[in-house]
């Protein structure tokens, strides 16, 4: 199936967000079975929300709408960080340095894009 090229595909922050989702899905698979419908599900949803909101914003009309969805994506990153820290506190993940590094890199890219879009409004 051939994909149609979209503007958001060119955004490095969207690309990194997609990689973050893949990584978080791997983390979620390693959580205890009894967390399958709770914490694991929340981790996946928060991670997916990041590139999904970037894409939705890029597909909207205008910079204000784009900015709105970028800030939602940033909120999802904060939620994801909280969930990862909780997993660490509950000893589900022994070392979250890799996850936090990937998250922080994505957040830095997203903050840069948010600042650039704000300057254009």
Backbone as a printed PyTorch tensor [residue, N CA C, xyz], in Angstrom:
tensor([[[ 0.8380, -1.1790,  0.0000],
         [ 0.0000,  0.0000,  0.0000],
         [ 0.8850,  1.2450,  0.0000]],

        [[ 0.6970,  2.0890, -0.9540],
         [ 1.5080,  3.2930, -1.0920],
         [ 0.9550,  4.4070, -0.2040]],

        [[ 1.8690,  5.0570,  0.5190],
         [ 1.4610,  6.1670,  1.3790],
         [ 1.5590,  7.4790,  0.6230]],

        [[ 0.6170,  8.3610,  0.8880],
         [ 0.6630,  9.7050,  0.3370],
         [ 1.5950, 10.5260,  1.2120]],

        [[ 2.5000, 11.2560,  0.6000],
         [ 3.4480, 12.0800,  1.3520],
         [ 2.7150, 13.2490,  1.9830]],

        [[ 2.8950, 13.4340,  3.2510],
         [ 2.2610, 14.5120,  4.0030],
         [ 3.3300, 15.4290,  4.5710]],

        [[ 2.9500, 16.6590,  4.8380],
         [ 3.8690, 17.6600,  5.3740],
         [ 4.5200, 17.1910,  6.6750]],

        [[ 3.7420, 16.5850,  7.5500],
         [ 4.2780, 16.1900,  8.8520],
         [ 5.3550, 15.1080,  8.7460]],

        [[ 5.3710, 14.3690,  7.6670],
         [ 6.4020, 13.3410,  7.4950],
         [ 7.7900, 13.9530,  7.4440]],

        [[ 7.8910, 15.1990,  7.0060],
         [ 9.1770, 15.8820,  6.9050],
         [ 9.6340, 16.4990,  8.2230]],

        [[ 8.7550, 16.5630,  9.1980],
         [ 9.1070, 17.1680, 10.4840],
         [ 9.9240, 16.1780, 11.3160]],

        [[11.1200, 16.5810, 11.6870],
         [11.9990, 15.7050, 12.4690],
         [11.3380, 15.3320, 13.7960]],

        [[10.6070, 16.2690, 14.3870],
         [ 9.9550, 15.9810, 15.6670],
         [ 8.8840, 14.8970, 15.5050]],

        [[ 8.1920, 14.8800, 14.3800],
         [ 7.2070, 13.8180, 14.1250],
         [ 7.9260, 12.4770, 13.9550]],

        [[ 9.0280, 12.4870, 13.2040],
         [ 9.8070, 11.2650, 12.9860],
         [10.3320, 10.7040, 14.3060]],

        [[10.8510, 11.5910, 15.1560],
         [11.3560, 11.1570, 16.4620],
         [10.2140, 10.7030, 17.3630]],

        [[ 9.0740, 11.3620, 17.2510],
         [ 7.8980, 10.9430, 18.0080],
         [ 7.4720,  9.5340, 17.6300]],

        [[ 7.5430,  9.2210, 16.3540],
         [ 7.2010,  7.8690, 15.8950],
         [ 8.1720,  6.8350, 16.4660]],

        [[ 9.4620,  7.1820, 16.4980],
         [10.4590,  6.2810, 17.0850],
         [10.1990,  6.0960, 18.5820]],

        [[ 9.8120,  7.1800, 19.2430],
         [ 9.5040,  7.1050, 20.6690],
         [ 8.3330,  6.1550, 20.9090]],

        [[ 7.3150,  6.2280, 20.0690],
         [ 6.1620,  5.3210, 20.1930],
         [ 6.6240,  3.8690, 20.1000]],

        [[ 7.4440,  3.5660, 19.1100],
         [ 7.9340,  2.1950, 18.9520],
         [ 8.6690,  1.7320, 20.2050]],

        [[ 9.4860,  2.6130, 20.7460],
         [10.2520,  2.2630, 21.9450],
         [ 9.3240,  2.0390, 23.1430]],

        [[ 8.3550,  2.9120, 23.3150],
         [ 7.4300,  2.8010, 24.4450],
         [ 6.5700,  1.5400, 24.3330]],

        [[ 6.2100,  1.1570, 23.1330],
         [ 5.4640, -0.1020, 22.9630],
         [ 6.3010, -1.2810, 23.4770]],

        [[ 7.5970, -1.2320, 23.2430],
         [ 8.4750, -2.2760, 23.7640],
         [ 8.5080, -2.2720, 25.2860]],

        [[ 8.5490, -1.0830, 25.8690],
         [ 8.5230, -0.9570, 27.3300],
         [ 7.2050, -1.5120, 27.8700]],

        [[ 6.1030, -1.1380, 27.2420],
         [ 4.7770, -1.5670, 27.7060],
         [ 4.6380, -3.0860, 27.6740]],

        [[ 5.2460, -3.7170, 26.6760],
         [ 5.1770, -5.1820, 26.5760],
         [ 5.8780, -5.8660, 27.7500]],

        [[ 6.8290, -5.1790, 28.3620],
         [ 7.5880, -5.7790, 29.4630],
         [ 6.9440, -5.5640, 30.8320]],

        [[ 5.8490, -4.8230, 30.8810],
         [ 5.1740, -4.6060, 32.1630],
         [ 4.4330, -5.8750, 32.5700]],

        [[ 4.1310, -6.0120, 33.8600],
         [ 3.3930, -7.1980, 34.3150],
         [ 2.0410, -7.3260, 33.6120]],

        [[ 1.5910, -8.5560, 33.4570],
         [ 0.3210, -8.8200, 32.7800],
         [-0.8470, -8.0830, 33.4170]],

        [[-0.8280, -7.9470, 34.7390],
         [-1.9550, -7.2820, 35.3970],
         [-2.0050, -5.7850, 35.1180]],

        [[-0.9650, -5.2340, 34.4930],
         [-0.9610, -3.8260, 34.0880],
         [-1.3350, -3.6480, 32.6140]],

        [[-1.6850, -4.7330, 31.9570],
         [-1.9680, -4.7100, 30.5180],
         [-3.0370, -3.6920, 30.1440]],

        [[-4.0890, -3.6010, 30.9280],
         [-5.1910, -2.6980, 30.5950],
         [-5.1540, -1.4070, 31.3980]],

        [[-4.1360, -1.2310, 32.1960],
         [-4.0370, -0.0280, 33.0040],
         [-2.8200,  0.7910, 32.5680]],

        [[-1.7310,  0.6250, 33.2800],
         [-0.5420,  1.4270, 33.0450],
         [ 0.0420,  1.2230, 31.6510]],

        [[ 0.0500, -0.0060, 31.1930],
         [ 0.5680, -0.3010, 29.8530],
         [-0.2380,  0.4320, 28.7810]],

        [[-1.5370,  0.4020, 28.9210],
         [-2.4140,  1.0830, 27.9730],
         [-2.2100,  2.5980, 28.0170]],

        [[-2.0720,  3.1480, 29.2130],
         [-1.8590,  4.5850, 29.3460],
         [-0.5340,  5.0070, 28.7270]],

        [[ 0.4990,  4.2120, 28.9270],
         [ 1.8070,  4.5010, 28.3180],
         [ 1.6870,  4.5690, 26.8030]],

        [[ 1.0390,  3.5760, 26.2320],
         [ 0.9060,  3.5260, 24.7720],
         [ 0.0930,  4.7040, 24.2540]],

        [[-1.0180,  5.0070, 24.9100],
         [-1.8720,  6.1120, 24.4530],
         [-1.1490,  7.4530, 24.5330]],

        [[-0.4190,  7.6960, 25.6240],
         [ 0.3070,  8.9550, 25.7720],
         [ 1.3830,  9.0750, 24.6930]],

        [[ 2.0850,  7.9910, 24.4290],
         [ 3.1400,  8.0110, 23.4110],
         [ 2.5610,  8.2520, 22.0230]],

        [[ 1.4910,  7.5450, 21.6890],
         [ 0.8650,  7.6870, 20.3690],
         [ 0.3370,  9.1080, 20.1680]],

        [[-0.1140,  9.7180, 21.2340],
         [-0.6780, 11.0620, 21.1610],
         [ 0.3290, 12.0930, 20.6650]],

        [[ 1.6000, 11.8650, 20.9010],
         [ 2.6190, 12.8560, 20.5150],
         [ 2.6790, 13.0270, 18.9910]],

        [[ 3.0650, 12.0050, 18.2200],
         [ 3.1100, 12.2170, 16.7670],
         [ 1.7250, 12.4030, 16.1560]],

        [[ 0.6960, 11.8180, 16.7730],
         [-0.6620, 11.9690, 16.2310],
         [-1.1070, 13.4290, 16.2870]],

        [[-0.8240, 14.1080, 17.3780],
         [-1.2170, 15.5130, 17.4880],
         [-0.3510, 16.4190, 16.6190]],

        [[ 0.9020, 16.0810, 16.4590],
         [ 1.7610, 16.8420, 15.5440],
         [ 1.1990, 16.7330, 14.1290]],

        [[ 0.8360, 15.5220, 13.7290],
         [ 0.2780, 15.2990, 12.3910],
         [-1.0480, 16.0190, 12.2260]],

        [[-1.9210, 15.9160, 13.2220],
         [-3.2200, 16.5730, 13.1110],
         [-3.0570, 18.0870, 12.9960]],

        [[-2.1730, 18.6460, 13.7950],
         [-1.9410, 20.0850, 13.7310],
         [-1.3830, 20.5280, 12.3920]],

        [[-0.4720, 19.7230, 11.8430],
         [ 0.1190, 20.0580, 10.5370],
         [-0.9280, 20.0100,  9.4360]],

        [[-1.9570, 19.1980,  9.6350],
         [-3.0040, 19.0740,  8.6230],
         [-4.1120, 20.1040,  8.7540]],

        [[-4.0460, 20.9140,  9.7730],
         [-5.0750, 21.9380,  9.9960],
         [-4.7830, 23.1980,  9.1940]],

        [[-5.7550, 24.1150,  9.2290],
         [-5.6130, 25.3850,  8.5140],
         [-5.0690, 26.4550,  9.4450]],

        [[-3.8300, 26.8060,  9.2610],
         [-3.2850, 27.9370,  9.9920],
         [-2.3510, 27.5700, 11.1250]],

        [[-1.5300, 28.5630, 11.4490],
         [-0.4950, 28.3860, 12.4550],
         [-1.0550, 28.3090, 13.8770]],

        [[-2.1440, 29.0120, 14.1500],
         [-2.7200, 28.9670, 15.5020],
         [-3.2220, 27.5690, 15.8370]],

        [[-3.8810, 26.9300, 14.8760],
         [-4.3510, 25.5640, 15.1020],
         [-3.1740, 24.6020, 15.2360]],

        [[-2.1530, 24.8060, 14.4010],
         [-0.9530, 23.9720, 14.4700],
         [-0.3410, 24.0920, 15.8640]],

        [[-0.1980, 25.3180, 16.3510],
         [ 0.3670, 25.5600, 17.6730],
         [-0.4600, 24.8670, 18.7530]],

        [[-1.7700, 24.9380, 18.6370],
         [-2.6590, 24.2980, 19.6190],
         [-2.3600, 22.7980, 19.7230]],

        [[-2.2440, 22.1270, 18.5950],
         [-1.9960, 20.6890, 18.6170],
         [-0.5670, 20.3610, 19.0460]],

        [[ 0.3730, 21.2440, 18.7620],
         [ 1.7420, 21.0390, 19.2430],
         [ 1.7920, 21.1030, 20.7650]],

        [[ 1.0150, 22.0130, 21.3510],
         [ 1.0100, 22.0920, 22.8180],
         [ 0.3090, 20.8720, 23.4340]],

        [[-0.6660, 20.3230, 22.7470],
         [-1.2850, 19.0770, 23.2200],
         [-0.2390, 17.9560, 23.1870]],

        [[ 0.5480, 17.8950, 22.1210],
         [ 1.6070, 16.8880, 22.0250],
         [ 2.6040, 17.0530, 23.1710]],

        [[ 2.9210, 18.3080, 23.5130],
         [ 3.8470, 18.5450, 24.6300],
         [ 3.2380, 18.0590, 25.9490]],

        [[ 1.9570, 18.2740, 26.1270],
         [ 1.2810, 17.7610, 27.3190],
         [ 1.3460, 16.2480, 27.3860]],

        [[ 1.2130, 15.5990, 26.2420],
         [ 1.3050, 14.1390, 26.2000],
         [ 2.7050, 13.6660, 26.5760]],

        [[ 3.7180, 14.4200, 26.1960],
         [ 5.0820, 14.0670, 26.6030],
         [ 5.2450, 14.1680, 28.1200]],

        [[ 4.6340, 15.1890, 28.7140],
         [ 4.6800, 15.3260, 30.1780],
         [ 3.9520, 14.1730, 30.8540]],

        [[ 2.8180, 13.7820, 30.2910],
         [ 2.0830, 12.6320, 30.8140],
         [ 2.9330, 11.3680, 30.7050]],

        [[ 3.5730, 11.1820, 29.5570],
         [ 4.4060, 10.0080, 29.3370],
         [ 5.5650,  9.9670, 30.3250]],

        [[ 6.1830, 11.1090, 30.5670],
         [ 7.2810, 11.1670, 31.5460],
         [ 6.7840, 10.7250, 32.9260]],

        [[ 5.6320, 11.2300, 33.3310],
         [ 5.0620, 10.8700, 34.6220],
         [ 4.8130,  9.3660, 34.7170]],

        [[ 4.2670,  8.7900, 33.6550],
         [ 3.9970,  7.3510, 33.6390],
         [ 5.2860,  6.5360, 33.7070]],

        [[ 6.3240,  6.9880, 33.0150],
         [ 7.6090,  6.2930, 33.0700],
         [ 8.2120,  6.3710, 34.4720]],

        [[ 8.1230,  7.5390, 35.0920],
         [ 8.6370,  7.6910, 36.4560],
         [ 7.8610,  6.7910, 37.4240]],

        [[ 6.5670,  6.6830, 37.2140],
         [ 5.7470,  5.7980, 38.0360],
         [ 6.1720,  4.3420, 37.8430]],

        [[ 6.4030,  3.9510, 36.6030],
         [ 6.8750,  2.5820, 36.3300],
         [ 8.1950,  2.3140, 37.0520]],

        [[ 9.0470,  3.2930, 37.0820],
         [10.3230,  3.1480, 37.7810],
         [10.1060,  3.0190, 39.2860]],

        [[ 9.2440,  3.8660, 39.8430],
         [ 8.9540,  3.8010, 41.2810],
         [ 8.3210,  2.4790, 41.6950]],

        [[ 7.5630,  1.8950, 40.7920],
         [ 6.9160,  0.6100, 41.0720],
         [ 7.8290, -0.5750, 40.7380]],

        [[ 9.0660, -0.2750, 40.3360],
         [10.0680, -1.2840, 39.9680],
         [ 9.6590, -2.1260, 38.7650]],

        [[ 8.8420, -1.5730, 37.8770],
         [ 8.5070, -2.2590, 36.6300],
         [ 9.6170, -2.0650, 35.6030]],

        [[10.3010, -0.9360, 35.7050],
         [11.4320, -0.6220, 34.8330],
         [12.6070, -0.3200, 35.7480]],

        [[13.6890, -1.0310, 35.5780],
         [14.8450, -0.8650, 36.4660],
         [15.6230,  0.4100, 36.1670]],

        [[15.7840,  0.7430, 34.8940],
         [16.5640,  1.9120, 34.5200],
         [15.8280,  2.6300, 33.3950]],

        [[15.3380,  3.8300, 33.6750],
         [14.5630,  4.5590, 32.6600],
         [15.3830,  5.6370, 31.9560]],

        [[16.6990,  5.5830, 32.1120],
         [17.5450,  6.6090, 31.4960],
         [17.3580,  6.6750, 29.9850]],

        [[17.3130,  5.5300, 29.3280],
         [17.1460,  5.5090, 27.8700],
         [15.8060,  6.1180, 27.4750]],

        [[14.7650,  5.7490, 28.1870],
         [13.4270,  6.2630, 27.8740],
         [13.3610,  7.7720, 28.0900]],

        [[13.9260,  8.2370, 29.2100],
         [13.8950,  9.6730, 29.4940],
         [14.7470, 10.4610, 28.5010]],

        [[15.8480,  9.8650, 28.0660],
         [16.6950, 10.5380, 27.0690],
         [15.9270, 10.7140, 25.7610]],

        [[15.2720,  9.6620, 25.3010],
         [14.4790,  9.7400, 24.0700],
         [13.3430, 10.7520, 24.2270]],

        [[12.6940, 10.7280, 25.3720],
         [11.6040, 11.6620, 25.6370],
         [12.1090, 13.1080, 25.6410]],

        [[13.2300, 13.3480, 26.3210],
         [13.7750, 14.7010, 26.4000],
         [14.2340, 15.2170, 25.0400]],

        [[14.7890, 14.3430, 24.2100],
         [15.1930, 14.7390, 22.8620],
         [13.9730, 15.1480, 22.0390]],

        [[12.9170, 14.3690, 22.1400],
         [11.6790, 14.6910, 21.4240],
         [11.0940, 15.9980, 21.9370]],

        [[11.1280, 16.1860, 23.2580],
         [10.5830, 17.4070, 23.8450],
         [11.3780, 18.6370, 23.4160]],

        [[12.6810, 18.5200, 23.3160],
         [13.5040, 19.6400, 22.8710],
         [13.1510, 20.0230, 21.4250]],

        [[12.9900, 19.0290, 20.5720],
         [12.5950, 19.2960, 19.1860],
         [11.2160, 19.9440, 19.1330]],

        [[10.2960, 19.4330, 19.9320],
         [ 8.9350, 19.9710, 19.9540],
         [ 8.9240, 21.4010, 20.4680]],

        [[ 9.6820, 21.6760, 21.5140],
         [ 9.7620, 23.0450, 22.0290],
         [10.3320, 23.9980, 20.9830]],

        [[11.3190, 23.5420, 20.2370],
         [11.8670, 24.3620, 19.1660],
         [10.8400, 24.6800, 18.0950]],

        [[10.0480, 23.6880, 17.7300],
         [ 9.0000, 23.9090, 16.7230],
         [ 7.9170, 24.8360, 17.2680]],

        [[ 7.5400, 24.6480, 18.5180],
         [ 6.5390, 25.5210, 19.1350],
         [ 7.0290, 26.9670, 19.1150]],

        [[ 8.2680, 27.1870, 19.4770],
         [ 8.8070, 28.5470, 19.4650],
         [ 8.8460, 29.1330, 18.0650]],

        [[ 9.1900, 28.3230, 17.0780],
         [ 9.2290, 28.8020, 15.6790],
         [ 7.8290, 29.1640, 15.1930]],

        [[ 6.8520, 28.3420, 15.5270],
         [ 5.4700, 28.6050, 15.0900],
         [ 4.9590, 29.8620, 15.7940]],

        [[ 5.2590, 30.0270, 17.0740],
         [ 4.8170, 31.2250, 17.8050],
         [ 5.3400, 32.5020, 17.1600]],

        [[ 6.5460, 32.4630, 16.6500],
         [ 7.1400, 33.6450, 15.9990],
         [ 6.4240, 33.9940, 14.7050]],

        [[ 5.7880, 33.0080, 14.0810],
         [ 5.1050, 33.2460, 12.8070],
         [ 3.6650, 33.7300, 12.9990]],

        [[ 3.1750, 33.6750, 14.2280],
         [ 1.7770, 34.0820, 14.4780],
         [ 1.7140, 35.5770, 14.7260]]])
